[in-house]
Amino acid sequence: MAENRASVYAEGIPCWVDAQLRDVEAGKRFYGELFGWTFEDEWYGSFAEALKDGEPVAALVRKVDGRLPTVWTVYFATPDAPALVRRIRSAGGQVVSAPVPAGDLGVTALVTDPEGAVFALWQPDEHAGFGKRHEPGTFAWAELYARDTEAANDFYGDLFQEALFGPDAEPDFGRAPVSDRFAAEMPPHFLVHFAVEDVPAALEEVTRLGGRVQVPPFETSYGTAAVVTDDQGASFALLRR
């Protein structure tokens, strides 16, 4: 069943992802073939909403400045983006972009945690977030790779207490040391995971489409994962739970 209702996503639940790309049309070809996505162009082609079986699952956004990173970003749901931004500041995080309306879709903001890992906030209006997740070709997990995991526990545990530790919590978000999978000089960051039925087969498809394998398959507490980049350099992970 589609999950396209604002009430589904309580504060602190990953509710959306997008990729900042220099070439959205190339991104549509890559992800369309890899995950079976179809697309609807929005705002005069400045971004394309990805659909799986007719339900929204992600967006591909054209970079307005070529100097910006080519990257997947995870959005956390909130009923009040300005209030959450104030809490993030008070806890030692930074505001990259203050809350702004995204047309009549909702309100968004871009922030960092105290170590500099970037994530976004989404206060829904007409767009609640994922219509599908936890299925092949859709969002499955967000992993924070942090240098100081205890500090990350404190920051996100206080920020998203109910979503992470509440009585009905079913987190789609974890954390690990950067050194677990990446070189020590890699900055702290979120890694978006997409569900697949067969990780080795999906890796072959990534390579065929011009992407590359960053980290070959490895076992985690949440499934078998592998880290890849698309043909424009945006990193993401494939996950079989």
CSV table of C-alpha atoms in Angstrom, one decimal:
chain,number,residue,atom,x,y,z
A,1,MET,CA,0.0,0.0,0.0
A,2,ALA,CA,1.2,3.5,-0.8
A,3,GLU,CA,2.4,5.5,2.2
A,4,ASN,CA,1.8,8.9,0.7
A,5,ARG,CA,0.3,10.4,3.9
A,6,ALA,CA,1.9,13.1,6.0
A,7,SER,CA,0.9,11.3,9.2
A,8,VAL,CA,3.0,8.3,8.3
A,9,TYR,CA,6.3,10.2,8.8
A,10,ALA,CA,6.7,11.4,12.4
A,11,GLU,CA,9.6,13.8,13.2
A,12,GLY,CA,13.0,12.2,12.7
A,13,ILE,CA,11.9,9.5,10.2
A,14,PRO,CA,13.7,9.6,6.8
A,15,CYS,CA,10.9,10.6,4.4
A,16,TRP,CA,12.6,11.6,1.1
A,17,VAL,CA,15.8,11.6,-0.8
A,18,ASP,CA,17.1,13.5,-3.8
A,19,ALA,CA,20.2,13.6,-5.9
A,20,GLN,CA,21.9,16.8,-7.1
A,21,LEU,CA,23.2,16.1,-10.6
A,22,ARG,CA,24.7,18.1,-13.4
A,23,ASP,CA,22.7,16.2,-16.0
A,24,VAL,CA,19.2,15.2,-14.9
A,25,GLU,CA,18.4,13.4,-18.3
A,26,ALA,CA,21.5,11.2,-17.9
A,27,GLY,CA,20.4,10.5,-14.3
A,28,LYS,CA,16.9,9.5,-15.5
A,29,ARG,CA,18.5,7.0,-17.9
A,30,PHE,CA,20.8,5.5,-15.2
A,31,TYR,CA,18.3,5.2,-12.4
A,32,GLY,CA,15.4,4.3,-14.7
A,33,GLU,CA,17.3,1.3,-15.9
A,34,LEU,CA,18.8,0.4,-12.6
A,35,PHE,CA,15.7,0.6,-10.4
A,36,GLY,CA,12.8,0.6,-12.9
A,37,TRP,CA,11.9,4.2,-12.1
A,38,THR,CA,9.8,6.4,-14.3
A,39,PHE,CA,9.8,10.1,-14.1
A,40,GLU,CA,7.7,13.2,-14.1
A,41,ASP,CA,9.4,16.5,-14.8
A,42,GLU,CA,8.6,19.3,-12.4
A,43,TRP,CA,9.3,23.1,-12.3
A,44,TYR,CA,10.2,23.4,-16.0
A,45,GLY,CA,12.6,20.6,-15.9
A,46,SER,CA,14.7,21.8,-12.9
A,47,PHE,CA,14.0,18.4,-11.2
A,48,ALA,CA,12.4,15.1,-12.0
A,49,GLU,CA,10.4,13.1,-9.5
A,50,ALA,CA,11.1,9.4,-9.7
A,51,LEU,CA,8.2,7.0,-9.5
A,52,LYS,CA,8.1,3.3,-8.7
A,53,ASP,CA,4.8,1.6,-9.7
A,54,GLY,CA,3.3,5.1,-10.0
A,55,GLU,CA,4.3,6.2,-6.4
A,56,PRO,CA,7.0,8.9,-5.6
A,57,VAL,CA,10.3,7.5,-4.3
A,58,ALA,CA,13.0,10.1,-5.0
A,59,ALA,CA,13.9,13.2,-7.0
A,60,LEU,CA,16.8,14.1,-9.4
A,61,VAL,CA,17.6,17.8,-9.2
A,62,ARG,CA,19.7,19.8,-11.6
A,63,LYS,CA,22.6,21.5,-9.9
A,64,VAL,CA,22.4,25.3,-10.1
A,65,ASP,CA,26.1,25.6,-9.6
A,66,GLY,CA,28.6,23.2,-11.0
A,67,ARG,CA,30.8,23.6,-8.0
A,68,LEU,CA,28.2,22.0,-5.7
A,69,PRO,CA,28.8,18.3,-4.9
A,70,THR,CA,27.1,15.6,-6.9
A,71,VAL,CA,25.4,13.8,-4.0
A,72,TRP,CA,22.3,12.0,-2.6
A,73,THR,CA,20.7,13.8,0.3
A,74,VAL,CA,18.4,12.3,2.9
A,75,TYR,CA,15.4,14.3,4.3
A,76,PHE,CA,14.1,13.9,7.8
A,77,ALA,CA,10.4,14.6,8.5
A,78,THR,CA,9.3,17.4,10.8
A,79,PRO,CA,6.0,19.1,11.5
A,80,ASP,CA,7.9,22.4,12.2
A,81,ALA,CA,11.1,23.0,10.2
A,82,PRO,CA,12.0,26.4,11.8
A,83,ALA,CA,11.7,24.9,15.3
A,84,LEU,CA,13.8,21.9,14.5
A,85,VAL,CA,16.4,24.2,12.9
A,86,ARG,CA,16.6,26.1,16.2
A,87,ARG,CA,17.1,22.8,18.1
A,88,ILE,CA,19.9,21.8,15.7
A,89,ARG,CA,21.7,25.1,16.2
A,90,SER,CA,21.4,24.8,20.0
A,91,ALA,CA,22.8,21.3,19.8
A,92,GLY,CA,25.9,22.4,17.8
A,93,GLY,CA,24.8,21.8,14.3
A,94,GLN,CA,24.9,24.3,11.4
A,95,VAL,CA,22.3,25.7,9.0
A,96,VAL,CA,23.3,25.6,5.4
A,97,SER,CA,20.0,26.8,4.0
A,98,ALA,CA,17.3,28.2,6.3
A,99,PRO,CA,13.7,26.9,5.9
A,100,VAL,CA,12.1,27.9,2.7
A,101,PRO,CA,8.9,26.9,1.0
A,102,ALA,CA,9.2,24.5,-2.0
A,103,GLY,CA,6.2,25.8,-3.8
A,104,ASP,CA,3.1,24.2,-2.3
A,105,LEU,CA,4.9,20.9,-1.7
A,106,GLY,CA,6.3,21.7,1.7
A,107,VAL,CA,9.1,23.5,3.6
A,108,THR,CA,12.7,22.4,3.3
A,109,ALA,CA,16.0,23.3,5.0
A,110,LEU,CA,19.6,22.0,4.7
A,111,VAL,CA,21.6,21.5,7.9
A,112,THR,CA,24.7,19.7,9.3
A,113,ASP,CA,25.4,17.9,12.5
A,114,PRO,CA,28.3,19.1,14.7
A,115,GLU,CA,30.8,17.0,12.7
A,116,GLY,CA,29.6,18.5,9.4
A,117,ALA,CA,27.5,15.6,8.0
A,118,VAL,CA,24.8,17.2,5.7
A,119,PHE,CA,21.1,16.3,5.9
A,120,ALA,CA,17.8,18.0,5.0
A,121,LEU,CA,14.5,18.6,6.7
A,122,TRP,CA,11.1,18.2,5.2
A,123,GLN,CA,7.9,19.8,6.6
A,124,PRO,CA,5.2,18.4,4.3
A,125,ASP,CA,2.3,20.3,2.7
A,126,GLU,CA,1.0,18.7,-0.5
A,127,HIS,CA,4.0,16.3,-0.8
A,128,ALA,CA,4.2,13.9,2.2
A,129,GLY,CA,7.4,12.1,1.1
A,130,PHE,CA,7.9,8.5,0.0
A,131,GLY,CA,4.9,6.8,-1.5
A,132,LYS,CA,6.8,3.6,-1.4
A,133,ARG,CA,9.8,2.4,0.6
A,134,HIS,CA,11.4,-0.8,1.8
A,135,GLU,CA,10.8,-2.5,-1.5
A,136,PRO,CA,13.2,-3.2,-4.4
A,137,GLY,CA,14.1,0.0,-6.2
A,138,THR,CA,13.1,2.3,-3.3
A,139,PHE,CA,14.6,3.8,-0.1
A,140,ALA,CA,15.7,1.2,2.5
A,141,TRP,CA,18.1,2.8,5.0
A,142,ALA,CA,20.2,5.8,5.7
A,143,GLU,CA,23.6,5.2,7.4
A,144,LEU,CA,25.6,8.0,9.0
A,145,TYR,CA,29.3,7.5,8.8
A,146,ALA,CA,30.7,9.6,11.7
A,147,ARG,CA,34.1,10.1,13.2
A,148,ASP,CA,32.8,10.4,16.8
A,149,THR,CA,30.0,7.9,17.1
A,150,GLU,CA,29.3,8.7,20.7
A,151,ALA,CA,28.8,12.4,19.9
A,152,ALA,CA,26.5,11.3,17.0
A,153,ASN,CA,24.5,9.2,19.4
A,154,ASP,CA,24.0,12.1,21.7
A,155,PHE,CA,23.1,14.6,18.9
A,156,TYR,CA,20.6,12.4,17.0
A,157,GLY,CA,19.4,10.7,20.1
A,158,ASP,CA,18.3,14.0,21.6
A,159,LEU,CA,17.1,15.4,18.2
A,160,PHE,CA,15.0,12.4,17.1
A,161,GLN,CA,14.4,10.6,20.4
A,162,GLU,CA,10.9,9.3,19.6
A,163,ALA,CA,11.8,8.1,16.1
A,164,LEU,CA,14.9,6.3,17.3
A,165,PHE,CA,14.0,5.0,20.7
A,166,GLY,CA,10.2,5.5,21.2
A,167,PRO,CA,8.0,2.5,22.0
A,168,ASP,CA,6.9,2.2,18.4
A,169,ALA,CA,10.2,3.1,16.8
A,170,GLU,CA,11.3,1.2,13.7
A,171,PRO,CA,14.4,3.2,12.7
A,172,ASP,CA,15.5,3.5,9.1
A,173,PHE,CA,18.7,5.2,10.2
A,174,GLY,CA,21.9,4.0,11.8
A,175,ARG,CA,25.5,5.1,12.3
A,176,ALA,CA,28.9,3.6,12.0
A,177,PRO,CA,32.5,4.9,12.2
A,178,VAL,CA,33.9,6.3,9.0
A,179,SER,CA,36.8,4.0,9.3
A,180,ASP,CA,34.5,0.9,9.0
A,181,ARG,CA,34.2,1.3,5.2
A,182,PHE,CA,36.0,4.5,4.1
A,183,ALA,CA,39.4,6.0,4.3
A,184,ALA,CA,40.1,8.0,7.5
A,185,GLU,CA,40.2,11.3,5.5
A,186,MET,CA,36.6,10.8,4.3
A,187,PRO,CA,34.4,13.5,5.9
A,188,PRO,CA,31.4,12.4,8.0
A,189,HIS,CA,28.4,11.9,5.7
A,190,PHE,CA,25.0,10.1,5.2
A,191,LEU,CA,24.8,7.3,2.8
A,192,VAL,CA,21.4,6.6,1.2
A,193,HIS,CA,20.6,2.9,0.7
A,194,PHE,CA,18.2,1.5,-1.9
A,195,ALA,CA,16.7,-1.9,-1.7
A,196,VAL,CA,17.6,-4.6,-4.3
A,197,GLU,CA,16.7,-8.3,-4.6
A,198,ASP,CA,20.2,-9.3,-5.6
A,199,VAL,CA,23.3,-7.2,-4.7
A,200,PRO,CA,25.8,-8.9,-7.1
A,201,ALA,CA,23.4,-8.6,-10.0
A,202,ALA,CA,22.7,-5.0,-9.2
A,203,LEU,CA,26.4,-4.3,-9.1
A,204,GLU,CA,26.8,-5.7,-12.6
A,205,GLU,CA,24.0,-3.4,-13.7
A,206,VAL,CA,25.7,-0.4,-12.1
A,207,THR,CA,28.9,-1.1,-13.9
A,208,ARG,CA,27.1,-1.7,-17.2
A,209,LEU,CA,25.4,1.7,-16.9
A,210,GLY,CA,28.7,3.5,-16.4
A,211,GLY,CA,28.8,3.6,-12.6
A,212,ARG,CA,31.5,2.0,-10.4
A,213,VAL,CA,31.8,0.0,-7.2
A,214,GLN,CA,33.3,1.9,-4.3
A,215,VAL,CA,33.0,-0.8,-1.6
A,216,PRO,CA,32.1,-4.4,-2.6
A,217,PRO,CA,29.4,-6.3,-0.7
A,218,PHE,CA,29.7,-6.5,3.1
A,219,GLU,CA,27.5,-7.7,5.9
A,220,THR,CA,25.8,-5.3,8.3
A,221,SER,CA,23.3,-5.6,11.1
A,222,TYR,CA,20.6,-4.4,8.6
A,223,GLY,CA,21.5,-6.6,5.6
A,224,THR,CA,24.1,-7.1,2.8
A,225,ALA,CA,25.2,-3.8,1.4
A,226,ALA,CA,27.6,-2.5,-1.3
A,227,VAL,CA,28.6,1.1,-2.0
A,228,VAL,CA,28.6,2.4,-5.6
A,229,THR,CA,28.6,5.6,-7.6
A,230,ASP,CA,26.4,6.5,-10.5
A,231,ASP,CA,27.8,7.6,-13.8
A,232,GLN,CA,28.0,11.2,-12.6
A,233,GLY,CA,29.8,10.4,-9.3
A,234,ALA,CA,26.9,10.4,-6.8
A,235,SER,CA,27.5,7.8,-4.1
A,236,PHE,CA,24.8,5.5,-2.8
A,237,ALA,CA,24.4,2.0,-1.4
A,238,LEU,CA,22.6,-1.1,-2.5
A,239,LEU,CA,21.0,-3.2,0.2
A,240,ARG,CA,19.5,-6.7,0.5
A,241,ARG,CA,17.7,-7.1,3.8
